[in-house]
Short mmCIF file of C-alpha atoms in Angstrom, two decimals:
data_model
loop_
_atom_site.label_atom_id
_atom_site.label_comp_id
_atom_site.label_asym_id
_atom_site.label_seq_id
_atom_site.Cartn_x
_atom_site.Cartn_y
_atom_site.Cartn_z
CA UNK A 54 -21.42 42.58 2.81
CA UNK A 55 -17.80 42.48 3.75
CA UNK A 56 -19.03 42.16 7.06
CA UNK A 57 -21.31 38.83 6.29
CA UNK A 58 -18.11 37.70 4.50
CA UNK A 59 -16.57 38.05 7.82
CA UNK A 60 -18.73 35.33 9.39
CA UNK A 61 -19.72 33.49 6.45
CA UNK A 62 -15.83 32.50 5.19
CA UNK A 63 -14.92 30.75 8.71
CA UNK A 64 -17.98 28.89 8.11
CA UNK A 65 -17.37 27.34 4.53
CA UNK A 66 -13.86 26.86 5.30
CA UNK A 67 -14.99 24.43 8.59
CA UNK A 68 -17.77 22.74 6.45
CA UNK A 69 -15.24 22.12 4.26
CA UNK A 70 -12.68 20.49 6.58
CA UNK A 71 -15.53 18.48 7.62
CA UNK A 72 -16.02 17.31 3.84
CA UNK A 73 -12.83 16.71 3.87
CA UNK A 74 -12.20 14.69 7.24
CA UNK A 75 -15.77 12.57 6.60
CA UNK A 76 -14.16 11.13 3.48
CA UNK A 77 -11.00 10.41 5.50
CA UNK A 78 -12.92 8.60 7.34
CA UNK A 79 -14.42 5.94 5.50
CA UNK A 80 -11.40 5.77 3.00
CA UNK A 81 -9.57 2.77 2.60
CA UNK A 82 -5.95 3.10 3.40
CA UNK A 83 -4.79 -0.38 1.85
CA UNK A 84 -6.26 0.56 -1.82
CA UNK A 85 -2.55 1.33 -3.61
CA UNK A 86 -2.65 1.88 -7.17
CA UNK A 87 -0.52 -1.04 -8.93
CA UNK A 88 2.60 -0.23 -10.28
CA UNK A 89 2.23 -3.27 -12.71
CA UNK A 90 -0.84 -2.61 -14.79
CA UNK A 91 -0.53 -1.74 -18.41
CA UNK A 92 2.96 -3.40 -17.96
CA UNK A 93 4.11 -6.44 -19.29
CA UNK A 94 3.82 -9.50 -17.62
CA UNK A 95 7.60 -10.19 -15.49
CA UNK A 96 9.86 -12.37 -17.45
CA UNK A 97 10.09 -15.75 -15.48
CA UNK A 98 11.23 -19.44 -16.23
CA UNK A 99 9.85 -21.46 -12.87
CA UNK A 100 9.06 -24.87 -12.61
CA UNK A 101 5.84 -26.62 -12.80
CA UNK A 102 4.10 -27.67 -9.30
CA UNK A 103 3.27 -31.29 -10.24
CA UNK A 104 6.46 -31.95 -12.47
CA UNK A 105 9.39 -29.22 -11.51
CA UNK A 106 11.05 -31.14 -14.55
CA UNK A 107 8.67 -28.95 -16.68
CA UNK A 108 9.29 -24.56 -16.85
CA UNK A 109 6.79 -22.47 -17.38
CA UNK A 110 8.42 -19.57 -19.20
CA UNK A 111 6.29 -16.20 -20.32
CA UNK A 112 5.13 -18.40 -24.03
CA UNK A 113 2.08 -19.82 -21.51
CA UNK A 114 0.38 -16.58 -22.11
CA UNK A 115 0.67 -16.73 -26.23
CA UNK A 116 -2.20 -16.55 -27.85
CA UNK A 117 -5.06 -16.65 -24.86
CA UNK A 118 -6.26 -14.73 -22.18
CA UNK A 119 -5.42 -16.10 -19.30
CA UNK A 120 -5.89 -15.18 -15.12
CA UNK A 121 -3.16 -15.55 -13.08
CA UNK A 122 -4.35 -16.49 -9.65
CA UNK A 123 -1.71 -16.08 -6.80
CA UNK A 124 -2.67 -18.84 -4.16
CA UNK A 125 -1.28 -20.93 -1.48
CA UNK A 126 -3.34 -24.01 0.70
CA UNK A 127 -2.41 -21.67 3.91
CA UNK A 128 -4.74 -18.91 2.11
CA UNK A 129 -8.43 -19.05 3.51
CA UNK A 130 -9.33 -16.56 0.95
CA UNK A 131 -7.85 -18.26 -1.61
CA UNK A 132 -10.00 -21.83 -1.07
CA UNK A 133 -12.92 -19.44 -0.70
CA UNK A 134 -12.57 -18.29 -4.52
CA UNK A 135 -11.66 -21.70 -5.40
CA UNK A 136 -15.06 -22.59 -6.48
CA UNK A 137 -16.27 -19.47 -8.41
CA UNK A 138 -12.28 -19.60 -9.97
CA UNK A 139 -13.61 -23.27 -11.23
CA UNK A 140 -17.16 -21.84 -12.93
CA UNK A 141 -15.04 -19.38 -14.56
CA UNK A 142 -12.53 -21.87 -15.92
CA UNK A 143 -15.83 -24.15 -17.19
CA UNK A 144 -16.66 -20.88 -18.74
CA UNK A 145 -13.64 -20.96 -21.34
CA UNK A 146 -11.55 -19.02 -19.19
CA UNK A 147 -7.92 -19.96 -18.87
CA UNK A 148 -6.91 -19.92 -15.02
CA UNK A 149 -3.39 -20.75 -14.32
CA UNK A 150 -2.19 -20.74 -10.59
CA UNK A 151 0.95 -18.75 -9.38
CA UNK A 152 1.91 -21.25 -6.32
CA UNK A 153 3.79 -20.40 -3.10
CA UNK A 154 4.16 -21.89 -0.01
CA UNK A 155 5.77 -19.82 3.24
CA UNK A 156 6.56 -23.49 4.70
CA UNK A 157 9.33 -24.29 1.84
CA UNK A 158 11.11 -21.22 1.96
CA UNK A 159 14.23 -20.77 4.34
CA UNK A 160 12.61 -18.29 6.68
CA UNK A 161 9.37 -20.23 7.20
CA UNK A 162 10.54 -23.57 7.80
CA UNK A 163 10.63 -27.04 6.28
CA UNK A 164 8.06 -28.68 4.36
CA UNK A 165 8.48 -31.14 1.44
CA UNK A 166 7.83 -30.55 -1.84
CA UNK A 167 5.38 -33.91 -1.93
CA UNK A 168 3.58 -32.67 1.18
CA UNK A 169 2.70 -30.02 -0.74
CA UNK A 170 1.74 -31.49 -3.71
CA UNK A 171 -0.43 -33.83 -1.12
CA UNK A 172 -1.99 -30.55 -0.14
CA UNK A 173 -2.45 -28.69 -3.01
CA UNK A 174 -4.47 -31.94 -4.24
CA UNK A 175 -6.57 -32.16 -1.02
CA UNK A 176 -7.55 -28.32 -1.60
CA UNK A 177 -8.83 -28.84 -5.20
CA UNK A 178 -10.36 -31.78 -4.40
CA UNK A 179 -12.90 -30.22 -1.88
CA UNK A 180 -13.32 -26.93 -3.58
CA UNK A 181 -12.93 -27.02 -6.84
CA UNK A 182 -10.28 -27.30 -9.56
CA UNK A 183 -10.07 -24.51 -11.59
CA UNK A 184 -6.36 -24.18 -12.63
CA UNK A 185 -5.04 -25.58 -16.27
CA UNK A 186 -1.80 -25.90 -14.12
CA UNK A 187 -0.06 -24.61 -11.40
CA UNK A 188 3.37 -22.48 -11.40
CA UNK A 189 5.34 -22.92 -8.41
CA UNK A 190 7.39 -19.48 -7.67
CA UNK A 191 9.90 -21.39 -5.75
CA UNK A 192 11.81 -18.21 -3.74
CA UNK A 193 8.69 -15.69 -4.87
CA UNK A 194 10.70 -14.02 -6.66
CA UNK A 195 7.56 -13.61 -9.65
CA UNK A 196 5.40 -12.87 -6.79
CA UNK A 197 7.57 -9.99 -5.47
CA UNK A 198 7.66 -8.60 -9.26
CA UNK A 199 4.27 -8.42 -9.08
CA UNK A 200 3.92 -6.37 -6.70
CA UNK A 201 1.85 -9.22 -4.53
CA UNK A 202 1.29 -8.35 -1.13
CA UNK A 203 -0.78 -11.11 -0.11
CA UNK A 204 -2.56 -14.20 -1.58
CA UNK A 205 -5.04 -14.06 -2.71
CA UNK A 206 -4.05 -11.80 -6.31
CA UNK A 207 -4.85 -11.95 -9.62
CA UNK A 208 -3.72 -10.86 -13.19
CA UNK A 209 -5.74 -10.92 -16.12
CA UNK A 210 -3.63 -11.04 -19.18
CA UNK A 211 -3.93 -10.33 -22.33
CA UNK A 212 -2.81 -12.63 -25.53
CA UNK A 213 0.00 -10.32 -25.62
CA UNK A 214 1.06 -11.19 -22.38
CA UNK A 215 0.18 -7.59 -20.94
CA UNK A 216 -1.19 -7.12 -17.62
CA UNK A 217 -4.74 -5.89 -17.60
CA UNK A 218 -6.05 -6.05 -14.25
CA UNK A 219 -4.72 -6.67 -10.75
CA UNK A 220 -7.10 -7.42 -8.09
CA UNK A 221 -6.32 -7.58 -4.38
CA UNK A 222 -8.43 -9.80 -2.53
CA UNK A 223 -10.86 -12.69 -3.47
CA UNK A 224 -12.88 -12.63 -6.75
CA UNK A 225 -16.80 -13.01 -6.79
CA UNK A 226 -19.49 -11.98 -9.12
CA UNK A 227 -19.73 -8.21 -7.84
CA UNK A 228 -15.80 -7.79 -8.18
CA UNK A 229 -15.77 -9.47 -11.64
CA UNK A 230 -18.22 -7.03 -12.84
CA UNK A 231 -16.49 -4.36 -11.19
CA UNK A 232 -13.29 -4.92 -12.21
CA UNK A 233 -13.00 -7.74 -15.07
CA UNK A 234 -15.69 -7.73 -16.74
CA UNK A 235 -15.27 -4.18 -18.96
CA UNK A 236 -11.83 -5.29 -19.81
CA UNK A 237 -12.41 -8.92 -20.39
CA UNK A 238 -15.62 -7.56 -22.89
CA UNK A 239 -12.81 -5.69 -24.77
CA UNK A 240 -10.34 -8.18 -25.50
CA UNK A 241 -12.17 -12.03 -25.28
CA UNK A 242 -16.18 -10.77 -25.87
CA UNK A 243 -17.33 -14.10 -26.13
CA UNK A 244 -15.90 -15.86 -22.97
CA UNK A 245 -17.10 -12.80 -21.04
CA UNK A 246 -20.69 -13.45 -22.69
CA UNK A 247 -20.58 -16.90 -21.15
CA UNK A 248 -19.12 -15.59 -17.89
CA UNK A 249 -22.02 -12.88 -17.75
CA UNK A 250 -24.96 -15.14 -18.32
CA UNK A 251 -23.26 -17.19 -15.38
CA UNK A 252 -23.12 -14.14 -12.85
CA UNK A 253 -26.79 -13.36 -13.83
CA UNK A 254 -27.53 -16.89 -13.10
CA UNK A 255 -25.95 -16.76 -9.23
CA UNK A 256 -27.03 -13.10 -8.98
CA UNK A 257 -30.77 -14.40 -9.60
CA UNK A 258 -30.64 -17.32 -7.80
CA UNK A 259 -28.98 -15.27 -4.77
CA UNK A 260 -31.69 -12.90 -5.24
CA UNK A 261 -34.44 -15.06 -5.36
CA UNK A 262 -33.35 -16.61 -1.76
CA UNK A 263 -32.91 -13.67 -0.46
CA UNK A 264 -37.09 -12.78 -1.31
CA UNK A 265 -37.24 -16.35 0.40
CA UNK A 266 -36.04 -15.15 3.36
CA UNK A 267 -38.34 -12.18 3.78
CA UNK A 268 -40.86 -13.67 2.60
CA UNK A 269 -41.12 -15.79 6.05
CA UNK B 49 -16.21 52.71 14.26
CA UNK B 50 -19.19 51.40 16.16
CA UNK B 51 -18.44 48.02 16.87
CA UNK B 52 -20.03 45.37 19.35
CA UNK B 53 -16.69 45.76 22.03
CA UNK B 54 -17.77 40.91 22.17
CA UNK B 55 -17.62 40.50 18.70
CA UNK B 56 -14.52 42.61 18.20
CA UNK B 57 -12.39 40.92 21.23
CA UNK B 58 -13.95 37.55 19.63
CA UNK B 59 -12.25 38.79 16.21
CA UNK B 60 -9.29 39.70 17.85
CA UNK B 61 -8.87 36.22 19.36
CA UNK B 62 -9.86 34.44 16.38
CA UNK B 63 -6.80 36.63 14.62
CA UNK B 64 -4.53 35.80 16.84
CA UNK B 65 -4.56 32.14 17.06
CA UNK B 66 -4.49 32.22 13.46
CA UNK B 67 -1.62 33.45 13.48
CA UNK B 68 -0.34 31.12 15.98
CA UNK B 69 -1.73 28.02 14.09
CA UNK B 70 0.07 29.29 11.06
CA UNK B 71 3.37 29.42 12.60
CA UNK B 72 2.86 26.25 14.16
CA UNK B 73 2.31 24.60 10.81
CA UNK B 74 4.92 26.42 9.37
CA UNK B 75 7.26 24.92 11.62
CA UNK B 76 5.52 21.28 11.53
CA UNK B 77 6.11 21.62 7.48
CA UNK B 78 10.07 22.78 8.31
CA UNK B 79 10.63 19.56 10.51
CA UNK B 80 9.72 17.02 8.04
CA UNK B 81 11.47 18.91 5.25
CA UNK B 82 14.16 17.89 7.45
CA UNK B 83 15.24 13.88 6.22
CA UNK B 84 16.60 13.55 9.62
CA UNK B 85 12.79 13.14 10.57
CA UNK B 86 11.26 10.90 7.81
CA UNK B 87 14.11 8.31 7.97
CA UNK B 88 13.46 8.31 12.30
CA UNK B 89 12.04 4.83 12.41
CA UNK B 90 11.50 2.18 14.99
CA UNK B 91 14.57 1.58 16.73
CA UNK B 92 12.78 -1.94 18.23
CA UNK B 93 12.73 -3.61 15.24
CA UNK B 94 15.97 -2.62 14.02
CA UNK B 95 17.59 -3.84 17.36
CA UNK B 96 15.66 -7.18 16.27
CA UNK B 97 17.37 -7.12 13.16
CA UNK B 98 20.60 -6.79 14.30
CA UNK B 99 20.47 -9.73 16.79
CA UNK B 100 19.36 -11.66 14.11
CA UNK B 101 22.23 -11.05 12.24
CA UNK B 102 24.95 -11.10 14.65
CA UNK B 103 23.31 -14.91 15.93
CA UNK B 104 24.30 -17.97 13.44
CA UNK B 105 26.33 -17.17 11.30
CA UNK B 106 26.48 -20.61 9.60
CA UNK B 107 23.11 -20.50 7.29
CA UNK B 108 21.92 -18.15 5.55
CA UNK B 109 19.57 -18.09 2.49
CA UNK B 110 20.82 -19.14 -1.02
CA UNK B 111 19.57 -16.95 -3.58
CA UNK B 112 20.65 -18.55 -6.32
CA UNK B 113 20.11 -22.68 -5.82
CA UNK B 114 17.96 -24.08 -8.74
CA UNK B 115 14.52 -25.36 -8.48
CA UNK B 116 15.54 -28.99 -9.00
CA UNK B 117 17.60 -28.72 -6.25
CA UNK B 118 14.49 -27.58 -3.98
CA UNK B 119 14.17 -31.15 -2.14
CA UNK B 120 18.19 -31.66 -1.66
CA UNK B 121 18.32 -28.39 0.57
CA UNK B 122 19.56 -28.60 4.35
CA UNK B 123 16.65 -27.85 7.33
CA UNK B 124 17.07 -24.41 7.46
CA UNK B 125 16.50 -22.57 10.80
CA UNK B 126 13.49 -20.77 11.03
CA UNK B 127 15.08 -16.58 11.66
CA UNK B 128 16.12 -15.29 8.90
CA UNK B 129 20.21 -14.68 9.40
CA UNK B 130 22.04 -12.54 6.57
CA UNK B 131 25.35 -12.72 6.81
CA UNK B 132 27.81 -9.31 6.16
CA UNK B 133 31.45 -9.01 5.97
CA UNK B 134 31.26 -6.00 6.05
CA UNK B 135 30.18 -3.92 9.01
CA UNK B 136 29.36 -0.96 6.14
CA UNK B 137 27.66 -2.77 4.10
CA UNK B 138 25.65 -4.95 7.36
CA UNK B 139 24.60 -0.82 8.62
CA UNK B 140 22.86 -0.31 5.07
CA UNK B 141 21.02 -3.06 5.24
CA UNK B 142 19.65 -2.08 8.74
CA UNK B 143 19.54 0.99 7.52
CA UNK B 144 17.37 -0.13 4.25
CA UNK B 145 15.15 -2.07 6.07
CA UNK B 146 14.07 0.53 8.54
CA UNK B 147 13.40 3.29 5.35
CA UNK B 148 11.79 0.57 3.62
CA UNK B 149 7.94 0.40 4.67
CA UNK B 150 6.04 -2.62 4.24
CA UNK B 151 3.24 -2.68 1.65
CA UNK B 152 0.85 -5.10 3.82
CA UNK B 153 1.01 -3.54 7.14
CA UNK B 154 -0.30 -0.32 8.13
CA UNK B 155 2.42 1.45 9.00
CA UNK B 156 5.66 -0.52 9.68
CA UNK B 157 8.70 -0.89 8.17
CA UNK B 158 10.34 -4.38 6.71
CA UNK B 159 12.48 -4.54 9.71
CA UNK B 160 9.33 -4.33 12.12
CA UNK B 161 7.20 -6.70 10.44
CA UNK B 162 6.63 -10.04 10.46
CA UNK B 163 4.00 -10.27 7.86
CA UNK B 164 5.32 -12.60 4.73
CA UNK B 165 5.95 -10.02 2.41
CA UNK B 166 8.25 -8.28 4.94
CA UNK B 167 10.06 -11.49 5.10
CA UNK B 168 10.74 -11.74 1.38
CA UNK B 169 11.49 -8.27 1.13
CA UNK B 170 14.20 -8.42 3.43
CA UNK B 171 15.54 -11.46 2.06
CA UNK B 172 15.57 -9.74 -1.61
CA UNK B 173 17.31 -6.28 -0.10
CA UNK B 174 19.70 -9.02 1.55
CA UNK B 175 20.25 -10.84 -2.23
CA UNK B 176 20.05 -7.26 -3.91
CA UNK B 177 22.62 -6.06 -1.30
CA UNK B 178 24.87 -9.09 -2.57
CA UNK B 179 24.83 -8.75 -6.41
CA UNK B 180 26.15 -5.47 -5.47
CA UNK B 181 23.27 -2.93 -5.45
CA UNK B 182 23.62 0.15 -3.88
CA UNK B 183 21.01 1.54 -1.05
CA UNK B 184 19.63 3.84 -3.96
CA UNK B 185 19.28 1.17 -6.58
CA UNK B 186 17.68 -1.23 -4.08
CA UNK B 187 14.96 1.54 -2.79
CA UNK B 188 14.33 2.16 -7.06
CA UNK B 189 13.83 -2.06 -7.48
CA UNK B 190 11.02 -2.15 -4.42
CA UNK B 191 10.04 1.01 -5.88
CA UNK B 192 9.06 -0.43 -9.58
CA UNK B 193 7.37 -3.14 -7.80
CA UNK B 194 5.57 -1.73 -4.92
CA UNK B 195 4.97 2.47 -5.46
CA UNK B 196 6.53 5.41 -3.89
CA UNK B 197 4.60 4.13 -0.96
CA UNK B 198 7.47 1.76 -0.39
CA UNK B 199 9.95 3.90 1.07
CA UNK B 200 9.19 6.07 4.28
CA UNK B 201 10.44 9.25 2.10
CA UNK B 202 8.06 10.51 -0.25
CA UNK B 203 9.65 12.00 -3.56
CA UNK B 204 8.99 15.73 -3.85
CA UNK B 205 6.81 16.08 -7.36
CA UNK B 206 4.15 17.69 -9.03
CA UNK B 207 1.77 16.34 -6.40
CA UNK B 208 3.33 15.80 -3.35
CA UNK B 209 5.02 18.97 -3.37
CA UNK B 210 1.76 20.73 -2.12
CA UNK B 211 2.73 18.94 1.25
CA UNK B 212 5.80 21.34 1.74
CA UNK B 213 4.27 24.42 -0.31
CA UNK B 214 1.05 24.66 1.56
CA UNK B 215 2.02 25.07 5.23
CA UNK B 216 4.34 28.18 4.07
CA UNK B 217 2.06 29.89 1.37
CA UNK B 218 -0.53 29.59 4.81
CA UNK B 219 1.50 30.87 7.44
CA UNK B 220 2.67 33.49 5.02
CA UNK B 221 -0.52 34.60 3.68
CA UNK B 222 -1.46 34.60 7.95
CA UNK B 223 1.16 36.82 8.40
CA UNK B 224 0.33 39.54 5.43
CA UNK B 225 -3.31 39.24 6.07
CA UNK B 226 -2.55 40.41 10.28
CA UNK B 227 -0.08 42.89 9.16
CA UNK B 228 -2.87 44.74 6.68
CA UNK B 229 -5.73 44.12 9.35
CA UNK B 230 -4.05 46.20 12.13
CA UNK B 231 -6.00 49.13 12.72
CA UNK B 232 -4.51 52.15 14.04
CA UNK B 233 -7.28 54.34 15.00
CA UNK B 234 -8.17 52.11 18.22
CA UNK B 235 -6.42 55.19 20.12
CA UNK B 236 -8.37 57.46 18.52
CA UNK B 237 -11.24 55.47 19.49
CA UNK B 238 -10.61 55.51 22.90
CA UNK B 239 -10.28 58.67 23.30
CA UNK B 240 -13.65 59.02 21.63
CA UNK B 241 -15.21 57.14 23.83
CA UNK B 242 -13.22 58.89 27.03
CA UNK B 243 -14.89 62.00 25.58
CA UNK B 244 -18.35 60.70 25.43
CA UNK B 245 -18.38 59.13 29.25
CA UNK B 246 -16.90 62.71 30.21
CA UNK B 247 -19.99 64.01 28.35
CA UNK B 248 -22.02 62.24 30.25
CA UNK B 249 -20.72 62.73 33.36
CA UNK B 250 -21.39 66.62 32.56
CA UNK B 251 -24.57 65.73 31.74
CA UNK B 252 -25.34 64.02 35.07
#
């Protein structure tokens, strides 16, 4: 018995370093945990894109739920989401964009404000409008409280102005029923009843090309 | 003790490296106790860094211009150039930026990397550095934002401090586990056995 143990303990303790080491593998080393959820969102007072007469303060988030979508016109990801962003908005969903440009900033270079208005309205135009308005985080300072690492990100917020999900990366139906549809059930059921019957809609129609396809 | 003389070298060796392994790791775990080692960065980038800002001295960001302003604003150059007067305080920020790791990048510290977010977090330990923060007040601001993954030296708590405990409670429980397993009767056995070949010499 003690002898079996002998041979047998090696044995478990390798399959288990294999266990171990296969998971290391295929594990993503970029998924962080975000230090913002649950949190309020940052205080901030930052001009509008269009009109930097107007500031946005923290009041844009009384009353509604509202995604925060961190996006810039040098973001391929971000034009990418730019049309399911805009069936989301037609959905009752209140999108508001978190704009920054690396071209205006000190470090990056020099690029007019108007150019990048001009550019901003040339995205849109092609693929979709979704935002009630852009914010423009002039030195991304709101982006850096954020904890954004990259464009595309967005917040979900609550009427309370809480944070309630952070998602790195574009959104699409399988991420927003991953990630935003449990939530967004729990605090605005009947925009995420619209939004569901939506992702069913592309889901099915996806599907049904797909048995297109191999049907050839 | 009848034992097959393979299998009981092959234990032997198996022992023995253990014990060697264990030691090894025990060391490895000393080392990076050691914050001489997790603060030994990439001296590359901060050479980079402190070109940067020894060249032009005339610009430099401004922190604290308004957004109105945004279209009034001289043509900046495109390096980033922070500006010390004091040669203390300019070492702390080289120093910050190379213990600082950024959250994009796999791997590299602010100082190293050129992704955006490395950028701006420069630029805000610069501004940070200028209202007067501290090195350990700016490392707790990125921390809030960004995780304990933000700075190259990992906080010893309830979880990480398996890292450090681990190694030792190994090696050590190596070390007991070769010290109880020593036989002593492997004379005795010998000598058995020297009795049993001159047995059958006799016998021949």
């Amino acid at each position: 018995m003690i002898r079996l143990a002998r041979y047998l303990i090696p044995l478990f303790v390798f399959l288990g370093m294999c266990v171990f080491l296969y998971k290391g593998l295929y594990a993503d080393p970029t998924i962080r945990k975000s230090e913002v959820l649950s949190k309020p969102f940052p205080v901030f007072e930052l001009p509008d894109l269009e009109d930097v007469q107007i500031l946005h303060t923290n009041e844009i988030f009384d009353g509604k739920v509202t995604l925060v979508n961190v996006w810039g016109v040098w973001c391929i990801t971000c034009a990418i989401e730019l049309p399911y962003l805009t069936a989301l908005s037609e959905n009752g969903l209140t999108v508001v964009g978190l704009y920054y440009d690396q071209d205006i900033d000190p470090n990056f270079g020099t690029k007019t404000l108007t150019r990048v208005r001009q550019e901003v309205a040339e995205t849109v135009s092609r693929y979709g409008n979704p935002f009630a308005f852009n914010i423009f985080d002039v030195f991304r300072d709101t982006a850096l409280d954020l904890g954004v690492t990259g464009a595309p990100e967005s917040f979900l917020v609550d009427e309370n102005g809480v944070i309630r999900v952070h998602h790195l990366g574009d959104i699409n139906p399988r991420v927003w029923r991953q990630k935003f549809s449990p939530v967004l059930n729990e605090i605005a059921p009947s925009i995420e009843a619209s939004i569901a019957l939506m992702n069913d809609a592309i889901t099915g129609a996806q599907a049904g090309i797909g048995e297109g396809v191999s049907g050839e | 003790m009848s034992k097959k003389p393979v299998l009981k070298g092959l234990s032997k060796f198996v022992r023995s490296v253990g014990v060697c392994m264990s030691v090894c790791i025990g060391v490895a775990a000393f080392t990076l106790c050691t914050p001489a080692f997790a603060q030994n960065s990439d001296d590359v980038g901060q050479a980079a860094l402190i070109q940067q800002t020894e060249l032009n001295p005339q610009s430099q960001p401004q922190p604290g211009q308004t957004p109105a302003g945004l279209q009034e604003r001289p043509k900046q150059e495109y390096a980033e150039n922070y500006v010390f007067v004091d040669a203390g305080k300019r070492r702390e920020f080289l120093e910050l930026t190379a213990e600082l790791r950024c959250p994009k990048c796999q791997n590299q510290n602010i100082a190293d990397s050129d992704a955006p977010i490395a950028h701006d977090m420069r630029r805000k330990t610069y501004e940070l550095m200028q209202e007067g923060k501290d090195k350990s007040q700016v490392i707790e601001w990125m921390k809030v934002r960004y995780g304990d993954f933000v700075h190259y030296q990992p906080p010893v708590n309830a979880v990480t401090i398996w890292l450090w405990v681990l190694p030792v409670l190994f090696a050590v429980l190596m070390l007991v586990f070769f010290i109880l397993r020593r036989k002593p009767d492997i004379e005795q056995d010998i000598e058995s056995k020297l009795a049993r070949a001159d047995q059958m010499l006799k016998d021949d």
